[in-house]
Amino acid sequence: MQQITLDQFIPTNEWKVDLNTIDYEGLLKNRISRDFISPSDIPQELCRLLYKDICFKSAFGVVRPTYNPVKNICALLNTVLRAAGINFQLNPDDIDVSPLPTYSSLVAYTQHQKKLFEEEIHTNVLRSRTSIPDIQLVSKNAVAVTEIQTTVSTDLWDRIFANQSAVHSISQGKGYSIWLLLREFPEEYRNTPITISGYHTSTIKVIGDNVSYTEPVDRSGQIGNVITVDLFHPDLYKISKELALWAHFILTGDNPGKNIYMDDILAGLAKLDKY
């Protein structure tokens, strides 16, 4: 099995705290349980409910006059790519912001999202989730789409690959579909922190004291991958400490590593905690 080191790919410029000094087990014990999450259209406390899909979109994918999410979403996705062993990084300076929604205020954006949500409920017709990703980043070198999945159904694989097919097409093969899961995967990969699907499907999991790929596949130069991350998985920090802290931040709004991008997100959301 191909092995990766526990501290591989941890950058030093994003974090103001030594990640090796953080009590990850303690964070896990004090975190909200997967069993108690309940998606809603408009959360009331944005800074403490980042895992709500509309809040996630607001933090990572909506441009406002006083807030640009590009550096923040690139930092998150680059962490995911490093944890998956993929030798590609998004450059914020290369991102085209035109595909990202732009609103005059966070209120305007959330009101628009609430209207769409109410239309879905009243008409009982859901919008196509395969062609409208939560967040789409287009750069000079690749396309990356991001989804935060608050529920998981048996047709999730179908949705994931339909999504990736669209990404593959518009990116000329240089695209990544990244899924952040709040619920357990419904199939055989449900107990793995990270799953990578492309030309092969494999997982990154903790086996005893080692972190290993389940297949000896070199993904360093591979493009067109689907990456799914179980944000609640207790072994995530054993694979990537920085990704575990991003997961903790998305689930709780807490920033124990004093990450500069997380601070920027909280500052951008703190102007409107309730509405």
mmCIF file of C-alpha atoms in Angstrom:
data_model
loop_
_atom_site.group_PDB
_atom_site.id
_atom_site.type_symbol
_atom_site.label_atom_id
_atom_site.label_comp_id
_atom_site.label_asym_id
_atom_site.label_seq_id
_atom_site.Cartn_x
_atom_site.Cartn_y
_atom_site.Cartn_z
ATOM 1 C CA MET A 1 0.000 0.000 0.000
ATOM 2 C CA GLN A 2 1.115 3.516 -0.766
ATOM 3 C CA GLN A 3 1.516 5.406 2.487
ATOM 4 C CA ILE A 4 1.378 9.107 3.221
ATOM 5 C CA THR A 5 2.778 10.794 6.298
ATOM 6 C CA LEU A 6 0.415 12.243 8.875
ATOM 7 C CA ASP A 7 1.884 15.737 8.639
ATOM 8 C CA GLN A 8 2.251 15.779 4.867
ATOM 9 C CA PHE A 9 1.329 18.996 3.078
ATOM 10 C CA ILE A 10 0.724 21.116 6.201
ATOM 11 C CA PRO A 11 1.553 24.695 5.200
ATOM 12 C CA THR A 12 2.994 27.159 7.693
ATOM 13 C CA ASN A 13 1.647 30.445 6.374
ATOM 14 C CA GLU A 14 -2.089 29.827 6.863
ATOM 15 C CA TRP A 15 -2.006 28.880 10.526
ATOM 16 C CA LYS A 16 -1.091 30.967 13.568
ATOM 17 C CA VAL A 17 -0.993 27.941 15.880
ATOM 18 C CA ASP A 18 1.221 24.857 15.720
ATOM 19 C CA LEU A 19 -1.231 22.217 14.511
ATOM 20 C CA ASN A 20 0.630 19.506 16.422
ATOM 21 C CA THR A 21 -0.369 21.162 19.710
ATOM 22 C CA ILE A 22 -4.131 20.972 19.073
ATOM 23 C CA ASP A 23 -6.207 18.397 20.946
ATOM 24 C CA TYR A 24 -8.110 16.870 18.033
ATOM 25 C CA GLU A 25 -9.765 14.205 20.159
ATOM 26 C CA GLY A 26 -11.074 16.944 22.436
ATOM 27 C CA LEU A 27 -12.484 18.838 19.468
ATOM 28 C CA LEU A 28 -14.275 15.713 18.306
ATOM 29 C CA LYS A 29 -15.886 15.155 21.710
ATOM 30 C CA ASN A 30 -17.186 18.718 21.930
ATOM 31 C CA ARG A 31 -18.476 18.931 18.373
ATOM 32 C CA ILE A 32 -22.090 18.657 17.328
ATOM 33 C CA SER A 33 -23.115 15.121 16.460
ATOM 34 C CA ARG A 34 -23.981 14.035 12.941
ATOM 35 C CA ASP A 35 -27.260 12.703 14.329
ATOM 36 C CA PHE A 36 -28.431 16.167 15.350
ATOM 37 C CA ILE A 37 -27.786 18.168 12.201
ATOM 38 C CA SER A 38 -30.892 19.381 10.445
ATOM 39 C CA PRO A 39 -30.607 21.455 7.265
ATOM 40 C CA SER A 40 -32.688 24.614 7.081
ATOM 41 C CA ASP A 41 -33.174 27.255 4.427
ATOM 42 C CA ILE A 42 -31.974 30.237 6.471
ATOM 43 C CA PRO A 43 -29.875 29.665 9.602
ATOM 44 C CA GLN A 44 -30.232 32.228 12.350
ATOM 45 C CA GLU A 45 -26.638 32.285 13.554
ATOM 46 C CA LEU A 46 -24.430 32.387 10.492
ATOM 47 C CA CYS A 47 -21.095 32.270 12.269
ATOM 48 C CA ARG A 48 -22.052 29.194 14.287
ATOM 49 C CA LEU A 49 -23.907 27.296 11.587
ATOM 50 C CA LEU A 50 -21.491 27.173 8.707
ATOM 51 C CA TYR A 51 -22.592 23.646 7.902
ATOM 52 C CA LYS A 52 -25.973 24.938 6.742
ATOM 53 C CA ASP A 53 -25.739 24.901 2.986
ATOM 54 C CA ILE A 54 -26.828 28.507 2.461
ATOM 55 C CA CYS A 55 -24.298 29.719 5.011
ATOM 56 C CA PHE A 56 -21.585 27.642 3.377
ATOM 57 C CA LYS A 57 -22.411 29.194 0.020
ATOM 58 C CA SER A 58 -22.418 32.667 1.566
ATOM 59 C CA ALA A 59 -19.008 32.116 3.144
ATOM 60 C CA PHE A 60 -17.265 30.448 0.227
ATOM 61 C CA GLY A 61 -19.075 31.365 -2.975
ATOM 62 C CA VAL A 62 -20.810 34.765 -2.925
ATOM 63 C CA VAL A 63 -19.112 38.055 -3.849
ATOM 64 C CA ARG A 64 -20.215 41.161 -1.933
ATOM 65 C CA PRO A 65 -18.883 44.719 -1.996
ATOM 66 C CA THR A 66 -16.959 44.194 1.239
ATOM 67 C CA TYR A 67 -16.145 40.507 0.847
ATOM 68 C CA ASN A 68 -14.486 38.373 -1.821
ATOM 69 C CA PRO A 69 -14.503 34.622 -1.071
ATOM 70 C CA VAL A 70 -11.981 33.503 -3.702
ATOM 71 C CA LYS A 71 -8.891 33.227 -1.489
ATOM 72 C CA ASN A 72 -10.934 31.468 1.197
ATOM 73 C CA ILE A 73 -12.492 28.834 -1.042
ATOM 74 C CA CYS A 74 -9.134 28.239 -2.763
ATOM 75 C CA ALA A 75 -7.513 27.663 0.632
ATOM 76 C CA LEU A 76 -10.178 25.084 1.515
ATOM 77 C CA LEU A 77 -10.059 23.272 -1.825
ATOM 78 C CA ASN A 78 -6.261 23.268 -1.951
ATOM 79 C CA THR A 79 -6.304 21.592 1.466
ATOM 80 C CA VAL A 80 -8.659 18.928 0.108
ATOM 81 C CA LEU A 81 -6.470 18.375 -2.959
ATOM 82 C CA ARG A 82 -3.333 18.001 -0.835
ATOM 83 C CA ALA A 83 -5.076 15.565 1.513
ATOM 84 C CA ALA A 84 -6.174 13.505 -1.510
ATOM 85 C CA GLY A 85 -2.583 13.356 -2.778
ATOM 86 C CA ILE A 86 -3.324 15.327 -5.947
ATOM 87 C CA ASN A 87 -0.491 17.482 -7.197
ATOM 88 C CA PHE A 88 -2.551 20.485 -8.254
ATOM 89 C CA GLN A 89 -3.315 23.750 -6.496
ATOM 90 C CA LEU A 90 -5.757 26.512 -7.375
ATOM 91 C CA ASN A 91 -4.228 29.975 -7.686
ATOM 92 C CA PRO A 92 -6.627 32.675 -6.427
ATOM 93 C CA ASP A 93 -5.117 35.161 -8.876
ATOM 94 C CA ASP A 94 -6.214 32.961 -11.788
ATOM 95 C CA ILE A 95 -9.855 32.619 -10.728
ATOM 96 C CA ASP A 96 -12.553 34.206 -12.892
ATOM 97 C CA VAL A 97 -15.134 35.646 -10.479
ATOM 98 C CA SER A 98 -17.858 36.089 -13.118
ATOM 99 C CA PRO A 99 -19.365 32.591 -12.528
ATOM 100 C CA LEU A 100 -19.797 33.441 -8.819
ATOM 101 C CA PRO A 101 -23.037 35.135 -7.738
ATOM 102 C CA THR A 102 -22.648 38.799 -6.798
ATOM 103 C CA TYR A 103 -25.006 40.547 -4.420
ATOM 104 C CA SER A 104 -25.162 43.991 -2.856
ATOM 105 C CA SER A 105 -25.521 42.465 0.602
ATOM 106 C CA LEU A 106 -25.738 39.173 2.405
ATOM 107 C CA VAL A 107 -29.388 39.942 3.152
ATOM 108 C CA ALA A 108 -30.172 40.185 -0.556
ATOM 109 C CA TYR A 109 -28.474 36.884 -1.252
ATOM 110 C CA THR A 110 -30.143 34.971 1.587
ATOM 111 C CA GLN A 111 -33.545 36.398 0.663
ATOM 112 C CA HIS A 112 -33.001 35.184 -2.898
ATOM 113 C CA GLN A 113 -32.038 31.739 -1.632
ATOM 114 C CA LYS A 114 -35.057 31.630 0.654
ATOM 115 C CA LYS A 115 -37.323 32.487 -2.278
ATOM 116 C CA LEU A 116 -35.855 29.633 -4.324
ATOM 117 C CA PHE A 117 -36.289 27.282 -1.380
ATOM 118 C CA GLU A 118 -39.937 28.281 -0.923
ATOM 119 C CA GLU A 119 -40.594 27.816 -4.630
ATOM 120 C CA GLU A 120 -39.229 24.290 -4.392
ATOM 121 C CA ILE A 121 -41.487 23.490 -1.439
ATOM 122 C CA HIS A 122 -44.648 25.016 -2.914
ATOM 123 C CA THR A 123 -44.245 23.572 -6.397
ATOM 124 C CA ASN A 124 -42.801 20.253 -5.213
ATOM 125 C CA VAL A 125 -40.315 20.494 -8.065
ATOM 126 C CA LEU A 126 -36.624 20.521 -7.202
ATOM 127 C CA ARG A 127 -34.147 22.432 -9.317
ATOM 128 C CA SER A 128 -31.508 20.387 -11.085
ATOM 129 C CA ARG A 129 -28.649 19.946 -8.632
ATOM 130 C CA THR A 130 -26.366 18.360 -11.195
ATOM 131 C CA SER A 131 -26.057 21.420 -13.407
ATOM 132 C CA ILE A 132 -26.131 24.103 -10.694
ATOM 133 C CA PRO A 133 -23.272 23.450 -8.271
ATOM 134 C CA ASP A 134 -23.067 25.168 -4.915
ATOM 135 C CA ILE A 135 -19.792 26.822 -5.923
ATOM 136 C CA GLN A 136 -18.007 26.815 -9.265
ATOM 137 C CA LEU A 137 -14.451 28.089 -9.654
ATOM 138 C CA VAL A 138 -13.028 28.621 -13.123
ATOM 139 C CA SER A 139 -9.287 29.254 -13.455
ATOM 140 C CA LYS A 140 -6.801 29.358 -16.308
ATOM 141 C CA ASN A 141 -5.797 25.756 -15.663
ATOM 142 C CA ALA A 142 -8.856 23.956 -14.321
ATOM 143 C CA VAL A 143 -12.432 24.033 -13.144
ATOM 144 C CA ALA A 144 -13.404 23.053 -9.606
ATOM 145 C CA VAL A 145 -16.942 22.676 -8.328
ATOM 146 C CA THR A 146 -17.797 22.241 -4.685
ATOM 147 C CA GLU A 147 -20.905 20.786 -3.081
ATOM 148 C CA ILE A 148 -21.803 20.583 0.584
ATOM 149 C CA GLN A 149 -24.169 17.664 0.955
ATOM 150 C CA THR A 150 -26.517 17.953 3.935
ATOM 151 C CA THR A 151 -28.341 14.739 3.137
ATOM 152 C CA VAL A 152 -27.200 11.555 1.419
ATOM 153 C CA SER A 153 -29.469 9.364 -0.688
ATOM 154 C CA THR A 154 -28.884 6.131 -2.544
ATOM 155 C CA ASP A 155 -28.567 7.986 -5.857
ATOM 156 C CA LEU A 156 -25.662 10.116 -4.619
ATOM 157 C CA TRP A 157 -23.148 8.355 -6.868
ATOM 158 C CA ASP A 158 -25.370 9.111 -9.866
ATOM 159 C CA ARG A 159 -25.474 12.794 -8.920
ATOM 160 C CA ILE A 160 -21.745 12.933 -8.288
ATOM 161 C CA PHE A 161 -20.796 11.486 -11.651
ATOM 162 C CA ALA A 162 -23.427 13.504 -13.512
ATOM 163 C CA ASN A 163 -21.901 16.570 -11.877
ATOM 164 C CA GLN A 164 -18.375 15.505 -12.756
ATOM 165 C CA SER A 165 -19.361 14.765 -16.342
ATOM 166 C CA ALA A 166 -20.467 18.379 -16.724
ATOM 167 C CA VAL A 167 -17.272 19.601 -15.063
ATOM 168 C CA HIS A 168 -15.152 17.369 -17.290
ATOM 169 C CA SER A 169 -16.876 18.746 -20.379
ATOM 170 C CA ILE A 170 -16.534 22.452 -19.614
ATOM 171 C CA SER A 171 -12.971 22.058 -18.316
ATOM 172 C CA GLN A 172 -11.686 19.973 -21.226
ATOM 173 C CA GLY A 173 -10.817 17.227 -18.779
ATOM 174 C CA LYS A 174 -9.088 19.437 -16.222
ATOM 175 C CA GLY A 175 -11.741 19.561 -13.563
ATOM 176 C CA TYR A 176 -12.396 18.507 -9.993
ATOM 177 C CA SER A 177 -15.707 17.824 -8.281
ATOM 178 C CA ILE A 178 -15.336 18.106 -4.515
ATOM 179 C CA TRP A 179 -18.118 16.925 -2.231
ATOM 180 C CA LEU A 180 -18.214 17.693 1.487
ATOM 181 C CA LEU A 181 -20.548 15.242 3.202
ATOM 182 C CA LEU A 182 -22.411 15.792 6.459
ATOM 183 C CA ARG A 183 -24.132 12.411 6.297
ATOM 184 C CA GLU A 184 -22.478 9.031 5.927
ATOM 185 C CA PHE A 185 -21.994 7.697 2.438
ATOM 186 C CA PRO A 186 -24.807 5.195 1.728
ATOM 187 C CA GLU A 187 -22.613 2.579 0.078
ATOM 188 C CA GLU A 188 -19.399 0.646 0.593
ATOM 189 C CA TYR A 189 -17.326 3.793 1.056
ATOM 190 C CA ARG A 190 -19.357 5.096 3.961
ATOM 191 C CA ASN A 191 -16.699 4.467 6.620
ATOM 192 C CA THR A 192 -13.831 6.255 4.883
ATOM 193 C CA PRO A 193 -12.706 9.840 5.512
ATOM 194 C CA ILE A 194 -11.774 10.538 1.869
ATOM 195 C CA THR A 195 -12.787 8.811 -1.367
ATOM 196 C CA ILE A 196 -11.211 9.638 -4.729
ATOM 197 C CA SER A 197 -12.917 8.588 -7.943
ATOM 198 C CA GLY A 198 -11.504 9.078 -11.407
ATOM 199 C CA TYR A 199 -9.968 6.424 -13.601
ATOM 200 C CA HIS A 200 -10.012 4.344 -10.437
ATOM 201 C CA THR A 201 -11.981 4.556 -7.229
ATOM 202 C CA SER A 202 -10.048 4.289 -4.003
ATOM 203 C CA THR A 203 -10.139 5.517 -0.457
ATOM 204 C CA ILE A 204 -7.832 7.043 2.085
ATOM 205 C CA LYS A 205 -8.450 5.565 5.502
ATOM 206 C CA VAL A 206 -6.714 4.786 8.757
ATOM 207 C CA ILE A 207 -5.611 1.161 9.105
ATOM 208 C CA GLY A 208 -4.141 0.566 12.523
ATOM 209 C CA ASP A 209 -1.522 3.246 13.060
ATOM 210 C CA ASN A 210 -0.955 3.868 9.352
ATOM 211 C CA VAL A 211 -2.699 6.108 6.881
ATOM 212 C CA SER A 212 -2.951 4.309 3.556
ATOM 213 C CA TYR A 213 -4.532 4.343 0.162
ATOM 214 C CA THR A 214 -6.549 1.193 -0.437
ATOM 215 C CA GLU A 215 -5.019 0.984 -3.914
ATOM 216 C CA PRO A 216 -1.397 1.631 -4.934
ATOM 217 C CA VAL A 217 -2.433 4.370 -7.378
ATOM 218 C CA ASP A 218 -0.202 7.358 -8.048
ATOM 219 C CA ARG A 219 -2.600 10.279 -8.321
ATOM 220 C CA SER A 220 -0.001 13.030 -8.442
ATOM 221 C CA GLY A 221 -0.609 13.808 -12.109
ATOM 222 C CA GLN A 222 -4.175 12.624 -12.434
ATOM 223 C CA ILE A 223 -6.913 15.014 -13.506
ATOM 224 C CA GLY A 224 -10.666 14.821 -13.557
ATOM 225 C CA ASN A 225 -11.140 13.477 -10.059
ATOM 226 C CA VAL A 226 -14.158 13.361 -7.805
ATOM 227 C CA ILE A 227 -13.188 13.811 -4.158
ATOM 228 C CA THR A 228 -15.632 13.171 -1.337
ATOM 229 C CA VAL A 229 -14.800 14.125 2.239
ATOM 230 C CA ASP A 230 -16.728 12.930 5.296
ATOM 231 C CA LEU A 231 -16.562 16.056 7.468
ATOM 232 C CA PHE A 232 -17.649 14.137 10.564
ATOM 233 C CA HIS A 233 -15.234 11.243 10.270
ATOM 234 C CA PRO A 234 -13.194 10.927 13.505
ATOM 235 C CA ASP A 235 -10.077 9.724 11.660
ATOM 236 C CA LEU A 236 -9.868 12.708 9.342
ATOM 237 C CA TYR A 237 -7.222 14.441 11.467
ATOM 238 C CA LYS A 238 -5.007 11.351 11.238
ATOM 239 C CA ILE A 239 -4.882 11.852 7.468
ATOM 240 C CA SER A 240 -4.710 15.635 7.327
ATOM 241 C CA LYS A 241 -4.685 17.847 10.402
ATOM 242 C CA GLU A 242 -5.381 20.946 8.384
ATOM 243 C CA LEU A 243 -8.377 19.372 6.599
ATOM 244 C CA ALA A 244 -9.731 18.199 9.958
ATOM 245 C CA LEU A 245 -9.566 21.797 11.186
ATOM 246 C CA TRP A 246 -11.380 23.010 8.085
ATOM 247 C CA ALA A 247 -14.043 20.370 8.768
ATOM 248 C CA HIS A 248 -14.299 21.513 12.378
ATOM 249 C CA PHE A 249 -14.645 25.112 11.230
ATOM 250 C CA ILE A 250 -17.392 24.257 8.731
ATOM 251 C CA LEU A 251 -19.280 22.312 11.396
ATOM 252 C CA THR A 252 -18.911 24.752 14.289
ATOM 253 C CA GLY A 253 -17.516 28.111 13.216
ATOM 254 C CA ASP A 254 -14.597 27.629 15.639
ATOM 255 C CA ASN A 255 -11.064 28.388 14.457
ATOM 256 C CA PRO A 256 -8.652 26.685 16.901
ATOM 257 C CA GLY A 257 -5.752 26.900 14.432
ATOM 258 C CA LYS A 258 -6.227 30.667 13.983
ATOM 259 C CA ASN A 259 -6.327 30.146 10.226
ATOM 260 C CA ILE A 260 -6.152 33.495 8.433
ATOM 261 C CA TYR A 261 -8.750 32.503 5.837
ATOM 262 C CA MET A 262 -11.181 31.287 8.478
ATOM 263 C CA ASP A 263 -10.748 34.603 10.288
ATOM 264 C CA ASP A 264 -11.626 36.390 7.056
ATOM 265 C CA ILE A 265 -14.773 34.296 6.643
ATOM 266 C CA LEU A 266 -15.928 34.975 10.188
ATOM 267 C CA ALA A 267 -15.281 38.688 9.767
ATOM 268 C CA GLY A 268 -17.292 38.666 6.548
ATOM 269 C CA LEU A 269 -20.227 36.905 8.190
ATOM 270 C CA ALA A 270 -20.116 38.591 11.593
ATOM 271 C CA LYS A 271 -21.694 41.744 10.176
ATOM 272 C CA LEU A 272 -24.983 39.917 9.983
ATOM 273 C CA ASP A 273 -25.449 37.190 12.584
ATOM 274 C CA LYS A 274 -29.245 37.448 12.659
ATOM 275 C CA TYR A 275 -31.882 38.730 10.272
#
